[in-house]
Coordinates of C-alpha atoms in Angstrom, one line a residue:
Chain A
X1 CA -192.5 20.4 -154.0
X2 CA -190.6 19.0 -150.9
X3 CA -192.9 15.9 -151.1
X4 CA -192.1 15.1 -154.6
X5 CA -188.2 15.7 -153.9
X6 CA -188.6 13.3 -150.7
X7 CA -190.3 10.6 -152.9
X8 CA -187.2 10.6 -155.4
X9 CA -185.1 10.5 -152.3
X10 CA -186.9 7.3 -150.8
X11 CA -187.0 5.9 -154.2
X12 CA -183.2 6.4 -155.0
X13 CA -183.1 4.8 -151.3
X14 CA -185.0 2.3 -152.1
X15 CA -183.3 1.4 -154.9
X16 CA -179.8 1.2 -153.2
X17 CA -180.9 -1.1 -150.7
X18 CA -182.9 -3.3 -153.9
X19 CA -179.5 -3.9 -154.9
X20 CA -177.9 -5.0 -152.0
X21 CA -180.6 -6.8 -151.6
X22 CA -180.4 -8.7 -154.8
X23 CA -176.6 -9.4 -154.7
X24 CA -176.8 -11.1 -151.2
X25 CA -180.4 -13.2 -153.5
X26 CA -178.0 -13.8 -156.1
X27 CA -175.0 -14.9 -154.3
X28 CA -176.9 -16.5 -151.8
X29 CA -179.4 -18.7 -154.6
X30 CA -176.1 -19.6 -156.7
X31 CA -174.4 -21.2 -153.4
X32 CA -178.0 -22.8 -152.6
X33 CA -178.3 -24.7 -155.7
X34 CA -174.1 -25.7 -155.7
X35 CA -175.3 -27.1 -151.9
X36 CA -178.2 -28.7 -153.9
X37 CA -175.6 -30.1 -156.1
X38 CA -173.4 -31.1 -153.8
X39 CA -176.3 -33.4 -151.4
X40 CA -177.3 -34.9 -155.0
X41 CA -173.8 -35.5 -156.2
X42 CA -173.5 -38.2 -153.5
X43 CA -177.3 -39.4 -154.3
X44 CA -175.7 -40.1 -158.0
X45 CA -172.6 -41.3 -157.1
X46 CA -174.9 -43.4 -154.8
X47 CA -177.1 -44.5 -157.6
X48 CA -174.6 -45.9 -160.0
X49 CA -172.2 -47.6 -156.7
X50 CA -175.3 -49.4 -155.6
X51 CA -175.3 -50.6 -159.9
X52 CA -172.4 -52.9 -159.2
X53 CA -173.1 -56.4 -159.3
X54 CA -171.3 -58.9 -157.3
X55 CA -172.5 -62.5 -158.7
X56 CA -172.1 -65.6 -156.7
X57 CA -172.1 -68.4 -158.8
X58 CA -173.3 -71.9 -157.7
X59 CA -172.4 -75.1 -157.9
X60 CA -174.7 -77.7 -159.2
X61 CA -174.9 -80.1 -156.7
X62 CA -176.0 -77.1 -154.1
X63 CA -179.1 -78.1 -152.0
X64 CA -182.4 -75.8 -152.4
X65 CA -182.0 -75.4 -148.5
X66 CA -178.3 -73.9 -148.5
X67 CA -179.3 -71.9 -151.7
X68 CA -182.1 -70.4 -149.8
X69 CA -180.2 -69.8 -146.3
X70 CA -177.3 -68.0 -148.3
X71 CA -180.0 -65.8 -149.7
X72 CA -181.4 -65.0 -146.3
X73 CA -178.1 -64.5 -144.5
X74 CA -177.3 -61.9 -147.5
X75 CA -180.4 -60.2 -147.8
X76 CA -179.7 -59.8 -143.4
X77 CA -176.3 -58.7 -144.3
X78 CA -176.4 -54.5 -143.3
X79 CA -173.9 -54.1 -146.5
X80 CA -176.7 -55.4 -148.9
X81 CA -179.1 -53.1 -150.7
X82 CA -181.1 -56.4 -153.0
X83 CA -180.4 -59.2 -153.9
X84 CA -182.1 -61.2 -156.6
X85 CA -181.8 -65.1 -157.5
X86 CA -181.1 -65.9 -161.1
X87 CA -181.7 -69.5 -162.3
X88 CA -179.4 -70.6 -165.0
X89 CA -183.0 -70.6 -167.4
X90 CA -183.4 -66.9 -166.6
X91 CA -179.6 -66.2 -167.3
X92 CA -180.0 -68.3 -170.8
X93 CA -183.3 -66.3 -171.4
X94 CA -181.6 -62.9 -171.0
X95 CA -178.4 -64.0 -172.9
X96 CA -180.9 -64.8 -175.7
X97 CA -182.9 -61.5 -175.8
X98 CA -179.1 -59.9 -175.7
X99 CA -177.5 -61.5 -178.9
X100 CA -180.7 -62.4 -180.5
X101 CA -179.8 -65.9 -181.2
X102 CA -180.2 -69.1 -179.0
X103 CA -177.2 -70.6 -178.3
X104 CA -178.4 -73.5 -177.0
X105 CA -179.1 -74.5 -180.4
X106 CA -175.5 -74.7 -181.5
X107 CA -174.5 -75.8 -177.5
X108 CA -176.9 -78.3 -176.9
X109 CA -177.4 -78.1 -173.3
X110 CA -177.5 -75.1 -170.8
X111 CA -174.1 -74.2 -169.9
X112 CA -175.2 -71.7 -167.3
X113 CA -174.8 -71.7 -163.6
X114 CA -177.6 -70.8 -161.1
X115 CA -176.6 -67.8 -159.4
X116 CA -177.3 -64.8 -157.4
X117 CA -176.4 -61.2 -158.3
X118 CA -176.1 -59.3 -154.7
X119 CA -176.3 -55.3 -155.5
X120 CA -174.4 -53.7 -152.3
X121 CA -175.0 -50.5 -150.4
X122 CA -172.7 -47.1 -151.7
X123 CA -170.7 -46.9 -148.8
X124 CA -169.5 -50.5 -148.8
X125 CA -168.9 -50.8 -152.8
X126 CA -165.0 -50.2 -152.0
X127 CA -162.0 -52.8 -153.5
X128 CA -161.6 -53.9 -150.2
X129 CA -165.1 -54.7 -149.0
X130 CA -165.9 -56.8 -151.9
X131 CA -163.0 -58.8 -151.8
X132 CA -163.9 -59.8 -148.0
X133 CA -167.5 -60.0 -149.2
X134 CA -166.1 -62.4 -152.4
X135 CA -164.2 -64.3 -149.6
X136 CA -166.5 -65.5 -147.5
X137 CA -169.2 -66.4 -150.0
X138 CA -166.7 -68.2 -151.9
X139 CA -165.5 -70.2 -148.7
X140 CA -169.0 -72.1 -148.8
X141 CA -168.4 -75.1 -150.4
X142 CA -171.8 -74.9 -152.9
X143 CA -170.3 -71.7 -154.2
X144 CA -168.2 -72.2 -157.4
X145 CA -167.1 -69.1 -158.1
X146 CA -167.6 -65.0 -157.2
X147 CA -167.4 -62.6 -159.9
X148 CA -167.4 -58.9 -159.7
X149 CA -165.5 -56.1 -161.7
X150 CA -162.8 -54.8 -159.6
X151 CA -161.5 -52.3 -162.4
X152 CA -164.8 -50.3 -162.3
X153 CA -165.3 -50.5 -158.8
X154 CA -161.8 -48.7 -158.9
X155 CA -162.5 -46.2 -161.4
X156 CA -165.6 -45.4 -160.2
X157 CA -164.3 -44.9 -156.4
X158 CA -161.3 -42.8 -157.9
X159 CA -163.9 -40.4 -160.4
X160 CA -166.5 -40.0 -157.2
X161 CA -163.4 -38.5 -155.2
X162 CA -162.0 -36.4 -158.0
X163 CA -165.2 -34.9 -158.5
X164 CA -165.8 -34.3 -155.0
X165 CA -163.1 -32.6 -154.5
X166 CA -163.1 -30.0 -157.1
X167 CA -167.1 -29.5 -156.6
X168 CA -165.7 -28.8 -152.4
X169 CA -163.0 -26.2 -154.2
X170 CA -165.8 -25.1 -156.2
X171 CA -168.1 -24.7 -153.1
X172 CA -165.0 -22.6 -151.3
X173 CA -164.9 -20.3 -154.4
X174 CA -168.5 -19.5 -154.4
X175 CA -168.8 -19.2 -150.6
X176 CA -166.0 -16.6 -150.6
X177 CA -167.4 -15.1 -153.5
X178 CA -170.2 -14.7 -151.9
X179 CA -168.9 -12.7 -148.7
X180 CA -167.0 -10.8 -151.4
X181 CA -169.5 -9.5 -152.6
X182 CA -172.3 -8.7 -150.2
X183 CA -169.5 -7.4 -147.9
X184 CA -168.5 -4.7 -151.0
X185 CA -172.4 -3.8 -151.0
X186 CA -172.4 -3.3 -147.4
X187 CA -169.1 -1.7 -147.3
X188 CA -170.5 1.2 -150.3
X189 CA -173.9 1.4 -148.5
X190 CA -172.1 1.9 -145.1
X191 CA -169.4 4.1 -147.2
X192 CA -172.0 6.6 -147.9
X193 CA -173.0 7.0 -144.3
X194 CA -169.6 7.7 -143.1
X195 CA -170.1 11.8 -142.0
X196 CA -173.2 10.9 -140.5
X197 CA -171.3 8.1 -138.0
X198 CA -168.8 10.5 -137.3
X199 CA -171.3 13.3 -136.5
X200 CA -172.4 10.1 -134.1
X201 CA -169.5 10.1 -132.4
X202 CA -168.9 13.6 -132.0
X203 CA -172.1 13.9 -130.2
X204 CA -171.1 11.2 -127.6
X205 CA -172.7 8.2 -129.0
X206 CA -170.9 4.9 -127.9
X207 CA -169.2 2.6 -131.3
X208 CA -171.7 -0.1 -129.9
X209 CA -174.6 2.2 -129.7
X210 CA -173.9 3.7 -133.5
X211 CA -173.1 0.1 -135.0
X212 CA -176.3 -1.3 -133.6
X213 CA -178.8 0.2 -136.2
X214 CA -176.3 0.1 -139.3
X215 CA -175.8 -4.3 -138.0
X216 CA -179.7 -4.5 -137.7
X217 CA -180.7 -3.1 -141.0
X218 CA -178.0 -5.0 -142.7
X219 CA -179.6 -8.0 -141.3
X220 CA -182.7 -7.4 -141.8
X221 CA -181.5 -6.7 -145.9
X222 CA -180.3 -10.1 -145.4
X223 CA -182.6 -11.8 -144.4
X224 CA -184.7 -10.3 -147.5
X225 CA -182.3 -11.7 -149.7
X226 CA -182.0 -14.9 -148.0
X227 CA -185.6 -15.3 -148.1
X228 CA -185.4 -14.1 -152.3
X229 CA -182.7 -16.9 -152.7
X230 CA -185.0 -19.7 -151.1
X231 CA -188.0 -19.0 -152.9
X232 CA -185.8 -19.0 -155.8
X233 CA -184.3 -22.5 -155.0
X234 CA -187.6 -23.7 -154.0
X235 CA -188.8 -23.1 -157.6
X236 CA -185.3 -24.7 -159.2
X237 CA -186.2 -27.6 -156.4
X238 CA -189.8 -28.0 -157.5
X239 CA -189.1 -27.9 -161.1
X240 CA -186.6 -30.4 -161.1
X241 CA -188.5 -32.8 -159.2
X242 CA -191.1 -32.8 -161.4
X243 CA -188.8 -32.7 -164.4
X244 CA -186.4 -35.3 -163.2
X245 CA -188.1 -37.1 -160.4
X246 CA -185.8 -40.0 -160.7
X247 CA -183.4 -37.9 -159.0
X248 CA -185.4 -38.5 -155.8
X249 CA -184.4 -34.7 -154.6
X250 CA -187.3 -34.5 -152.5
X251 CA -186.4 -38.3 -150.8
X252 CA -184.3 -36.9 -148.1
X253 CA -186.4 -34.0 -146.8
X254 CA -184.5 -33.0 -143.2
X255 CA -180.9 -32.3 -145.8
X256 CA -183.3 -29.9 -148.0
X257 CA -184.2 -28.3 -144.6
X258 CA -180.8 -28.3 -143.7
X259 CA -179.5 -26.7 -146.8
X260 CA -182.3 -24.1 -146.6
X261 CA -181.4 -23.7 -143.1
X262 CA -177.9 -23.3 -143.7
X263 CA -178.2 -20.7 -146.8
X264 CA -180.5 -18.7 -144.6
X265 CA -178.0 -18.6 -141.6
X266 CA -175.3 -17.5 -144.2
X267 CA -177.5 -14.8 -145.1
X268 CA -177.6 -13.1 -141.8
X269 CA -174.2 -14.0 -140.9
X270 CA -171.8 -12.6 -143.7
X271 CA -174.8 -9.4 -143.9
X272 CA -173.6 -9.2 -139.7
X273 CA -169.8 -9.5 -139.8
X274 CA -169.3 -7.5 -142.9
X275 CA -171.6 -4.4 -141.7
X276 CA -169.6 -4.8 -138.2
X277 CA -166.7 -4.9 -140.0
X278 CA -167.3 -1.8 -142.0
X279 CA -168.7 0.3 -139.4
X280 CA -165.9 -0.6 -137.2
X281 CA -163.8 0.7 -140.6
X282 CA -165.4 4.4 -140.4
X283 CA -166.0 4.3 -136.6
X284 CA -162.2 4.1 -135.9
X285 CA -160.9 6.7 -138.2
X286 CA -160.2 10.0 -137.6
X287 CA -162.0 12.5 -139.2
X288 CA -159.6 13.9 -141.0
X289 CA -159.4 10.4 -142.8
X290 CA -163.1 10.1 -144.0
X291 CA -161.8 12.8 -146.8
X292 CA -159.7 10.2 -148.8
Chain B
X1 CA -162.3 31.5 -106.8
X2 CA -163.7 29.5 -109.5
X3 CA -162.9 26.2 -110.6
X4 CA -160.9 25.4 -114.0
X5 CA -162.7 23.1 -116.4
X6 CA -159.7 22.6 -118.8
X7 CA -156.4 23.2 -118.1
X8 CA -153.7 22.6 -120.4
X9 CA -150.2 22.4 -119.5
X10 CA -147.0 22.5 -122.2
X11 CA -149.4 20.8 -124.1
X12 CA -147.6 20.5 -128.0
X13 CA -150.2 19.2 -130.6
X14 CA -149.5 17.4 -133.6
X15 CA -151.6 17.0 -136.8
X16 CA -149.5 13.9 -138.9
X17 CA -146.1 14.7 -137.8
X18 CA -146.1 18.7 -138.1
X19 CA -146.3 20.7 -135.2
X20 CA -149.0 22.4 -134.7
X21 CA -148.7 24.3 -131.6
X22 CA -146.1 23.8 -129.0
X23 CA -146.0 24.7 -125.4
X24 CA -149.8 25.3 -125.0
X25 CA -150.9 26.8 -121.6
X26 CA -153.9 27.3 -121.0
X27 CA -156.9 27.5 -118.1
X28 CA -160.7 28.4 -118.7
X29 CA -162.2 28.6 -115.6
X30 CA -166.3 27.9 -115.2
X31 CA -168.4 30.5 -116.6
X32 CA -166.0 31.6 -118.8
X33 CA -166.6 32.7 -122.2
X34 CA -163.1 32.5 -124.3
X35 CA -162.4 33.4 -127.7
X36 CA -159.5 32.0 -129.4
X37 CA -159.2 33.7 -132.8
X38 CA -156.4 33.2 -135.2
X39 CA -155.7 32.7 -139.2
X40 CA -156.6 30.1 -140.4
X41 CA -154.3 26.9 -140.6
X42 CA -152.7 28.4 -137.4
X43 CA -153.9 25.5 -135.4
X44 CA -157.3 26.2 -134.0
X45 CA -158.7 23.1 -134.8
X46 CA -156.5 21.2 -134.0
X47 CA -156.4 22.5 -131.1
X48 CA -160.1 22.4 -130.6
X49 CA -160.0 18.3 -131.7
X50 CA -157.3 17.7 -129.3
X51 CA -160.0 19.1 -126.6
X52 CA -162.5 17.2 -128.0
X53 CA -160.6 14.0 -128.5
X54 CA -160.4 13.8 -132.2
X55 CA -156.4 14.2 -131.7
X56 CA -154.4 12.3 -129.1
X57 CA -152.9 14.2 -126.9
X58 CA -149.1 12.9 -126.7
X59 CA -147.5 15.8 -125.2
X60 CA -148.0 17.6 -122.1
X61 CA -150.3 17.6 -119.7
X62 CA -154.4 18.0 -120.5
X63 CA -157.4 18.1 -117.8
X64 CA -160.9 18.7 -119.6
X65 CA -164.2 18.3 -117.0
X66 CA -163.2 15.0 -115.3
X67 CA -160.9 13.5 -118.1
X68 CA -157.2 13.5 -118.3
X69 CA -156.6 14.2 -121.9
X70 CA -153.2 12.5 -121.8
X71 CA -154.4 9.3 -120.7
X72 CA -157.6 9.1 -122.4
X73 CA -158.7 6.1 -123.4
X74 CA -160.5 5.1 -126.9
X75 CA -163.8 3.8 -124.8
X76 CA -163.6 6.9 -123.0
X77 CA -164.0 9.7 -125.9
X78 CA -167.8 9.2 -126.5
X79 CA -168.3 9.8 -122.4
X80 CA -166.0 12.8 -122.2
X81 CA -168.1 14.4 -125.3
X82 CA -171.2 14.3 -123.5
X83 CA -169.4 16.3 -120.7
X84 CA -168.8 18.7 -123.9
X85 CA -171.1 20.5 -126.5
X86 CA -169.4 20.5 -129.6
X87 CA -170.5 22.9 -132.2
X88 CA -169.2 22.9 -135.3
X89 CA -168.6 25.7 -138.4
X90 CA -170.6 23.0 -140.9
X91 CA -173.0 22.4 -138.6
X92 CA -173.0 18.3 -138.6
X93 CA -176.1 17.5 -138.3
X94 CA -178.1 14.1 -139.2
X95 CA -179.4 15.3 -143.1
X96 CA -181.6 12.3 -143.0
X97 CA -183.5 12.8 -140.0
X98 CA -185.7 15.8 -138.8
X99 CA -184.6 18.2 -136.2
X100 CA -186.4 16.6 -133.5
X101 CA -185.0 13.5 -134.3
X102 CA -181.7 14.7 -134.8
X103 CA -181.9 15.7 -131.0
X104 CA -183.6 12.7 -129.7
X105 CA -180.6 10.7 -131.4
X106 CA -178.2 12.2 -129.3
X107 CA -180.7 11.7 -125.8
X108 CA -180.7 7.9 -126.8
X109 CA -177.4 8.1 -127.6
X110 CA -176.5 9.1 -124.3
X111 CA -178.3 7.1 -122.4
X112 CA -181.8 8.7 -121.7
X113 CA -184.7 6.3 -121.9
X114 CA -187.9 7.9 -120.4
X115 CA -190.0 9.3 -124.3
X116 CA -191.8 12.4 -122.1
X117 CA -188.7 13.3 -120.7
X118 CA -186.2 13.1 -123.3
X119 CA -189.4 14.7 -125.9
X120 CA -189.4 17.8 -122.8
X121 CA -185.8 18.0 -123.1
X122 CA -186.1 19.0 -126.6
X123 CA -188.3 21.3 -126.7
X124 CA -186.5 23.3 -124.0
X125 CA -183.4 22.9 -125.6
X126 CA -185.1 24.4 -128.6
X127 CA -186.5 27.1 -127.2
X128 CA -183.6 28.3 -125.6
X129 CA -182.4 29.0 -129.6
X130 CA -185.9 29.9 -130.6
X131 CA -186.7 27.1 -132.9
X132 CA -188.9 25.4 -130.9
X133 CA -191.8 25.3 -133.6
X134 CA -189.1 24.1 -136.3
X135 CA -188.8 20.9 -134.7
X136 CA -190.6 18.9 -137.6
X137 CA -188.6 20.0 -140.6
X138 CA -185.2 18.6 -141.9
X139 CA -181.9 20.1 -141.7
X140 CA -181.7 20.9 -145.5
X141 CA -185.3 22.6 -145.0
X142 CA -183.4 25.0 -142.8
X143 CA -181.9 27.9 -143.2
X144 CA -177.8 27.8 -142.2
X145 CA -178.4 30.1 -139.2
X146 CA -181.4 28.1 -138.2
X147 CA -179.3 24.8 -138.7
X148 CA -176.4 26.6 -136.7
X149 CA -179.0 27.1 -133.7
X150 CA -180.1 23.6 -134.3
X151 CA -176.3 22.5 -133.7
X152 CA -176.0 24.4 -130.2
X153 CA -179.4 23.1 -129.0
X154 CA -178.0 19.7 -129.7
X155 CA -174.8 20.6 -128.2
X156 CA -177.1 21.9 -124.7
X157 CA -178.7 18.7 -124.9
X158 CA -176.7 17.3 -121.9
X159 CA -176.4 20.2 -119.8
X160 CA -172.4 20.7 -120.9
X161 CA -169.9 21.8 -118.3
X162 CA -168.0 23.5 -121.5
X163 CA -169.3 24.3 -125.5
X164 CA -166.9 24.1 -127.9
X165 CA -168.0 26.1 -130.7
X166 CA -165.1 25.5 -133.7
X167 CA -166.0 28.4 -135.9
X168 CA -170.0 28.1 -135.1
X169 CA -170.6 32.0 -137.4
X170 CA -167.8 30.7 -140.3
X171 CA -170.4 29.9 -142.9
X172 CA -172.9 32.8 -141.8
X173 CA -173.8 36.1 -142.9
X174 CA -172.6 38.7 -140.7
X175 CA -176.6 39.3 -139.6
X176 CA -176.9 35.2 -139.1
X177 CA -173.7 35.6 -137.0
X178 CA -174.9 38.2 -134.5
X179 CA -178.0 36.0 -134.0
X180 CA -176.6 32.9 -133.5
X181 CA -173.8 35.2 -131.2
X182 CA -176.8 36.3 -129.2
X183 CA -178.1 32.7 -128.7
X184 CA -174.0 31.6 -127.2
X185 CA -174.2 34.5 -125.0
X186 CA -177.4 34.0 -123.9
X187 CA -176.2 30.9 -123.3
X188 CA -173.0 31.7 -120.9
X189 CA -175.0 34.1 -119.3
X190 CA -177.3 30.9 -117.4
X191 CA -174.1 29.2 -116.5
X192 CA -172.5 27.6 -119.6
X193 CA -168.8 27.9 -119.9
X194 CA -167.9 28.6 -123.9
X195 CA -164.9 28.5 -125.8
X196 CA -165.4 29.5 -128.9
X197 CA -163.0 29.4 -132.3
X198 CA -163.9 32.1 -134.6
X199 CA -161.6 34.6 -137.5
X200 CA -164.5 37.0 -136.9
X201 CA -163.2 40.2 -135.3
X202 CA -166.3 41.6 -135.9
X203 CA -167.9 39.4 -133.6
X204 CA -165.0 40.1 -130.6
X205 CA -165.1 44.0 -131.2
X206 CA -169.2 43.7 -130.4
X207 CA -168.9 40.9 -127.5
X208 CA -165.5 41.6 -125.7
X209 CA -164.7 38.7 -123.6
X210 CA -161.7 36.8 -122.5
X211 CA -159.4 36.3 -126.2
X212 CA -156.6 33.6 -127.1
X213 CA -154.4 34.3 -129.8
X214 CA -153.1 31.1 -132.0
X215 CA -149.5 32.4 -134.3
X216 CA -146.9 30.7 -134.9
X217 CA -147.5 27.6 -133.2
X218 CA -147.9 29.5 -129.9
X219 CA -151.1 30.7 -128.0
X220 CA -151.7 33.8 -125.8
X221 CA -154.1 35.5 -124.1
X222 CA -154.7 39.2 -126.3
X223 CA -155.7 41.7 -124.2
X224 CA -158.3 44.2 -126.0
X225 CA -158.4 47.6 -126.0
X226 CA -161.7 48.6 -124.5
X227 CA -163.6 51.2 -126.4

């Protein structure tokens, strides 16, 4: 009889902690794959930067020699990702596969100027860089002309920075969200143990002593739930690599570390600081108070 | 001449803002076993928390064992309470641990690290209430007389210079009571100094002992008519 009562007892126990538990998986997984979000956002923003094209265009009359030192100087240059010569036949080539017709055949001759199209690193694709960048290739005097679109460049700069900053506000609202909610969990699961801490106190046991187990198990709940949360972004992580490995998730393994480090560390801090909180709560009231 | 292990002095106690009990004056010397009896909501305890350090004292002048009550200090009240045994009229115990454990939780509690030691130490304690082969079950397994015993060996844990029992036989049976009466006086008879709340005359008529009387915010010592 007793033993069956005490199973129901560890089960309903059991099943109080399973939901803690799962919030803190939850919470924690959602803010994992925002963080996932947030290291990729810059690898896409980074993607379609590094698209621009800055074109050099050159003269005629410019020797093979200078054509092929300005190719080396650029390709040594630290704010260049590629660079890629394009002869005035390849240009006319593309221009034909692009409007279907030849125009040559109502031109003549080749129109077209040899050129090189110079694809720059994310960090440097900014108004001002290009224009020195535009400057100093155009002060050569075998360059004819540099052409580059400043108004994307622009818009592209401004979108990256709009978006950042709402998926950062976005971030904030999750994280707090997050200690919101694990820290009401603890808070009820610490709530129903308040007679029992005062009884603790009454019987001389330090706050310390008394918080230590309620901190501990709370951790160790966390930890759980940390560990559900990466196994669970683990999966998303694996899935989309294989779905989308374009994305290159995988590229930058020490930042997926990080991020599971980080999520992790979360896990066992806010699970810490909200049972010390609440304990501290019920420890400091008088008993007369633990009745409202 | 014995030596006084509390001593109160014009001692007026609050609960909120009400007045409880003013002009307190009181002195329980060691050995003593004190009564203080009184309707209820007459401000036993309250006046039994102040002791114990549940309510500040803020007026008057307090010595309990070592500690001055008036200048007691948050970080102090869990080291005055092991100078105390506090037992209590709905017993208190830890429902979610066993008796034994229940009693080891207040030896680690209080500092005790040595397991043969501290495991000795309960089983004396328990024997001294006769519930020393009861030391496996729970508290709801227990009756409330044995979980009332439980309390006191828990409160003897620490060899208290004073017990105070707040209504220890208030949710017993008059048979229960007598028992667990038996087990306080047995109790004070080795040494222990008690003072013990209680609204059952019953009790005082069959143990006469030293009796405070708490009415109308004052207390006094009753003298009984012997016989």
């Amino acid at each position: 009889m007793s033993s069956y009562f005490e199973k129901v007892q560890k089960r309903r126990l059991i099943s109080s902690y399973f939901s803690v538990v799962l919030s803190i998986a939850l919470v924690l997984f959602l803010l994992g794959l925002l963080g996932m979000l947030v290291l990729n956002a810059k690898k896409v923003s980074d993607h379609f930067k590094e698209q621009v094209v800055v074109t050099i265009y050159l003269k005629e009359t410019a020797k093979e020699v200078e054509i092929k030192q300005l190719e080396k100087s650029l390709a040594m240059a630290d704010y260049v990702k590629s660079i890629e010569y394009v002869s005035k036949e390849q240009a006319a080539e593309f221009l034909k596969e692009e409007n279907g017709e030849d125009f040559m055949d109502f031109v003549g001759y080749n129109p077209l100027q040899n050129s090189i199209d110079v694809h720059l690193k994310a960090d440097f694709v900014t108004s001002e860089h290009l224009e020195k960048i535009a400057e100093e290739a155009t002060s050569k005097d075998f360059v004819d002309e540099v052409t580059y679109d400043n108004d994307l460049v622009n818009l592209m700069n401004e979108n990256v920075k709009k978006i950042s900053f709402w998926v950062l506000v976005i971030s904030g609202i999750f994280t707090l969200i997050a200690v919101l909610l694990i820290n009401s969990s603890i808070r009820l699961a610490v709530y129903s143990k308040r007679f029992t801490i005062k009884t603790m106190q009454m019987v001389g046991a330090t706050k310390q002593f008394i918080r230590r187990p309620f901190v501990w198990k709370s951790v160790r709940l966390g930890i759980i739930g940390a560990a559900l949360a990466l196994i669970g972004m683990g999966i998303v992580l694996y899935n989309l690599n294989k779905t989308f490995p374009e994305l290159e998730l995988l590229s930058k393994p020490f930042l997926v570390v990080l991020l599971f480090a980080v999520v992790f560390t979360l896990g066992i801090i806010i699970t810490w600081i909200s049972t010390h909180i609440a304990t501290q709560r019920f420890l400091n009231l008088k008993t007369d108070d633990l009745y409202y | 001449m014995s030596t006084p292990i509390l001593q109160l002095k014009d001692v007026s106690i609050y609960q909120g803002d009400s007045l409880v009990l003013s002009k307190v004056n009181v002195e329980i010397n060691k050995g003593d076993f004190v009564y203080l009896i009184g309707k209820t909501g007459t401000g036993k305890s309250s006046f039994m928390k102040t002791l114990y350090g549940d309510l500040p004292l803020t007026e008057g002048e307090g010595h309990i064992v070592d500690f001055n009550l008036k200048t007691l200090k948050e970080s102090d009240i869990p080291y005055l309470r092991r100078k105390l045994g506090v037992v209590f009229q709905d017993f208190k115990l830890l429902s979610d641990s066993t008796v034994n454990d229940n009693l080891l939780f207040v030896l680690r509690a209080t500092g005790w690290k040595d397991k043969a030691e501290m495991n000795a130490r309960v089983e004396q304690v328990l024997s001294k209430v006769g519930m020393k082969t009861q030391g496996f079950k729970y508290p709801h397994e227990l009756s409330g007389g044995e979980q009332q015993r439980v309390a006191i060996a828990r409160a003897l844990l620490n060899n208290p210079e004073l017990i105070l029992a707040d209504e220890p036989t208030g949710n017993l049976d008059p048979q229960t009571s007598i028992e667990v009466m038996e087990v306080l006086q047995e109790i004070n008879k080795n040494g222990n100094t008690i003072l013990m709340a209680t609204h059952d005359y019953a009790l005082l008529l069959k143990y006469p002992s030293k009796t405070l009387k708490c009415d109308e915010n004052q207390v006094f010592e009753v003298v009984q008519r012997k016989g």
